[in-house]
Short mmCIF file of C-alpha atoms in Angstrom, two decimals:
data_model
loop_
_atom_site.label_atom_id
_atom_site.label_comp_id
_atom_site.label_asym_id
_atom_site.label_seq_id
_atom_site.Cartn_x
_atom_site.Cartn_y
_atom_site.Cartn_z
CA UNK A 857 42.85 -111.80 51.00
CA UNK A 858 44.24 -111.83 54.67
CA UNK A 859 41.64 -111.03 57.37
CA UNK A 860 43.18 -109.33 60.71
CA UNK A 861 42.09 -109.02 63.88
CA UNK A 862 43.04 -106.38 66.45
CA UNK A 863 42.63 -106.96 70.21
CA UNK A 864 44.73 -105.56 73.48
CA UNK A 865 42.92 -101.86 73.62
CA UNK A 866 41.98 -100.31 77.16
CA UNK A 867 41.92 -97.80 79.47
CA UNK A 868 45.05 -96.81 80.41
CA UNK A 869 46.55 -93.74 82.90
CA UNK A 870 49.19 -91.76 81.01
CA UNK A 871 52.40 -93.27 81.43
CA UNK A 872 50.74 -96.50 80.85
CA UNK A 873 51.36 -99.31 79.03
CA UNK A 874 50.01 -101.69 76.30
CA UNK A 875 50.37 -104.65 74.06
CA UNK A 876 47.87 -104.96 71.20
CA UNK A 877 47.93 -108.54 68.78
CA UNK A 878 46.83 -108.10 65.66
CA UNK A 879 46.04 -112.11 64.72
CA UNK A 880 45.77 -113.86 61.08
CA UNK A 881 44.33 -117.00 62.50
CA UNK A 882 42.69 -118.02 58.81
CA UNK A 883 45.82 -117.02 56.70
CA UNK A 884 48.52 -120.16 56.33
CA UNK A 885 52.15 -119.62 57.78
CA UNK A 886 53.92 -119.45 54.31
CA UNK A 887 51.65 -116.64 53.40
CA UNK A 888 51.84 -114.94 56.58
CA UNK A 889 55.74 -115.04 56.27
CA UNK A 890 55.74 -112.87 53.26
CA UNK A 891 53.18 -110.21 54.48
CA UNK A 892 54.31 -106.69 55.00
CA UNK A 893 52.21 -104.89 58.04
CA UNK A 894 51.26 -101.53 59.32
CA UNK A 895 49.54 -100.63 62.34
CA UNK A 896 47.36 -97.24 61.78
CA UNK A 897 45.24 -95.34 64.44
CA UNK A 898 42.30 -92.79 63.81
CA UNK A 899 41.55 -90.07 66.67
CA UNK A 900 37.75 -88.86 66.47
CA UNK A 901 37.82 -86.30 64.09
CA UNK A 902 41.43 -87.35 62.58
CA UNK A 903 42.45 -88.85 59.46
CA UNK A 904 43.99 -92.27 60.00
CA UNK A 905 47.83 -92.31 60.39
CA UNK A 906 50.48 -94.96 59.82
CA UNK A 907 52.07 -95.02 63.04
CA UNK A 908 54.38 -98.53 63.06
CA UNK A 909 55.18 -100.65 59.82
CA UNK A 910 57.50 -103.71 59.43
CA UNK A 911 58.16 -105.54 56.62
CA UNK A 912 58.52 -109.43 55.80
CA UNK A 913 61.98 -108.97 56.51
CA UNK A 914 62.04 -107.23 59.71
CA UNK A 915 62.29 -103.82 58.46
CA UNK A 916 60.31 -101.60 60.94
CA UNK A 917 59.56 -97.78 60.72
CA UNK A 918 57.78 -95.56 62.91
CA UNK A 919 56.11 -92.05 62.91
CA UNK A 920 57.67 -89.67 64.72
CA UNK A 921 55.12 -89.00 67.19
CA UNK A 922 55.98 -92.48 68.42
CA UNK A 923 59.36 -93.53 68.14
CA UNK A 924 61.26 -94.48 71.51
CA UNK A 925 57.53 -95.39 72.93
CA UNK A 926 56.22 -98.15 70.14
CA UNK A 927 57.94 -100.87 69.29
CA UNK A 928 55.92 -103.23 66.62
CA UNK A 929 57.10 -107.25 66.66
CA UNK A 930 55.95 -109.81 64.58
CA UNK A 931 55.99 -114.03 66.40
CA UNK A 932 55.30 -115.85 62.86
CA UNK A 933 54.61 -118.95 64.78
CA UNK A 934 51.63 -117.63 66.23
CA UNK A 935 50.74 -115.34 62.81
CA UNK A 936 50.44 -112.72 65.13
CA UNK A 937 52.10 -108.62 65.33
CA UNK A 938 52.05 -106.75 67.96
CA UNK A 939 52.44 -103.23 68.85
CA UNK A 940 54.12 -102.02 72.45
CA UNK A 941 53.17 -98.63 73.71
CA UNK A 942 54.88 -97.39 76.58
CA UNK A 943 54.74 -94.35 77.80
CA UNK A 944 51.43 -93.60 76.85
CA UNK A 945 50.05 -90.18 76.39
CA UNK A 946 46.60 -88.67 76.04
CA UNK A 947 47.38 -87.89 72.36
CA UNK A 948 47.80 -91.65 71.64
CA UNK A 949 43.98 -91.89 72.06
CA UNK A 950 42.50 -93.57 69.46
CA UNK A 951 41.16 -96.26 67.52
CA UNK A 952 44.06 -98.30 66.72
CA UNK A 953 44.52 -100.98 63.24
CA UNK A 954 46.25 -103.02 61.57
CA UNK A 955 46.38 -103.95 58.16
CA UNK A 956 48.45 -105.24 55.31
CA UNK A 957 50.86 -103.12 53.24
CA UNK A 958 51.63 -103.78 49.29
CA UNK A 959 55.28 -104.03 48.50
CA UNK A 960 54.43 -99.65 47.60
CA UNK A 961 53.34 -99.60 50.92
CA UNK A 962 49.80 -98.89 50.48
CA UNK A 963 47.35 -100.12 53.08
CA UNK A 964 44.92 -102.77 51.15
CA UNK A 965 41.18 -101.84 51.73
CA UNK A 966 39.86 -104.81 54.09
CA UNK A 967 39.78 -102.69 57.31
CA UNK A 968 38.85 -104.88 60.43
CA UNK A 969 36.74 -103.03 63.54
CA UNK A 970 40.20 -102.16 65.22
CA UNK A 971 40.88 -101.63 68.83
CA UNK A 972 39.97 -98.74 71.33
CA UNK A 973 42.76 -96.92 73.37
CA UNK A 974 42.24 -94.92 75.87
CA UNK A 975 44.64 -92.57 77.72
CA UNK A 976 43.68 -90.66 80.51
CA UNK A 977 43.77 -90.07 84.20
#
């Protein structure tokens, strides 16, 4: 089972920007090649959401609500994604994860703590 951990989350003004990492320090690189990722947020009083997915090969999707402004990235050598969020806006407050995705796409149920972001002026 791969354990991830989120980091990056803040304060931001809207317009803002940031990176978060979501690191598999404990997983070894051949297995981290092969894993399919999603990066989910959960407002207070929301459901969670897939917002940004890519797959082993590259393959990257994105909800609506963010496309132009997220841009997920994967650096293997450091078995670490990321997610980019420019342009943030108020409505991308949240509690942001990232987990691993079955080949159906289905999020596997070993949720970490996640990261807070914060948008507002």
């Amino acid at each position: 089972q791969v354990r991830l951990v989120e980091s990056g989350g803040g304060l931001v003004q809207p317009g803002g920007s940031l990176r978060l990492s979501c690191a598999a320090p404990r997983t070894i690189l051949s297995v981290f090649w092969g894993i399919n990722m999603g990066w989910y947020r959960q407002a207070p009083g929301e459901q969670r959401e897939l917002v940004a997915s890519m797959s082993s090969d590259g393959a990257t999707n994105y909800a609506d609500s963010v496309k132009g402004r997220f841009t997920i990235s994967r650096d293997n050598s450091r078995k670490t994604f990321y997610l980019r969020m420019n342009d943030l806006k108020p409505e991308d407050t949240a509690v942001y994860y990232c987990n691993t995705l079955n080949d159906s796409g289905r999020p596997s149920d070993n949720w970490g703590q996640g990261t807070q972001v914060a948008v507002s002026s």
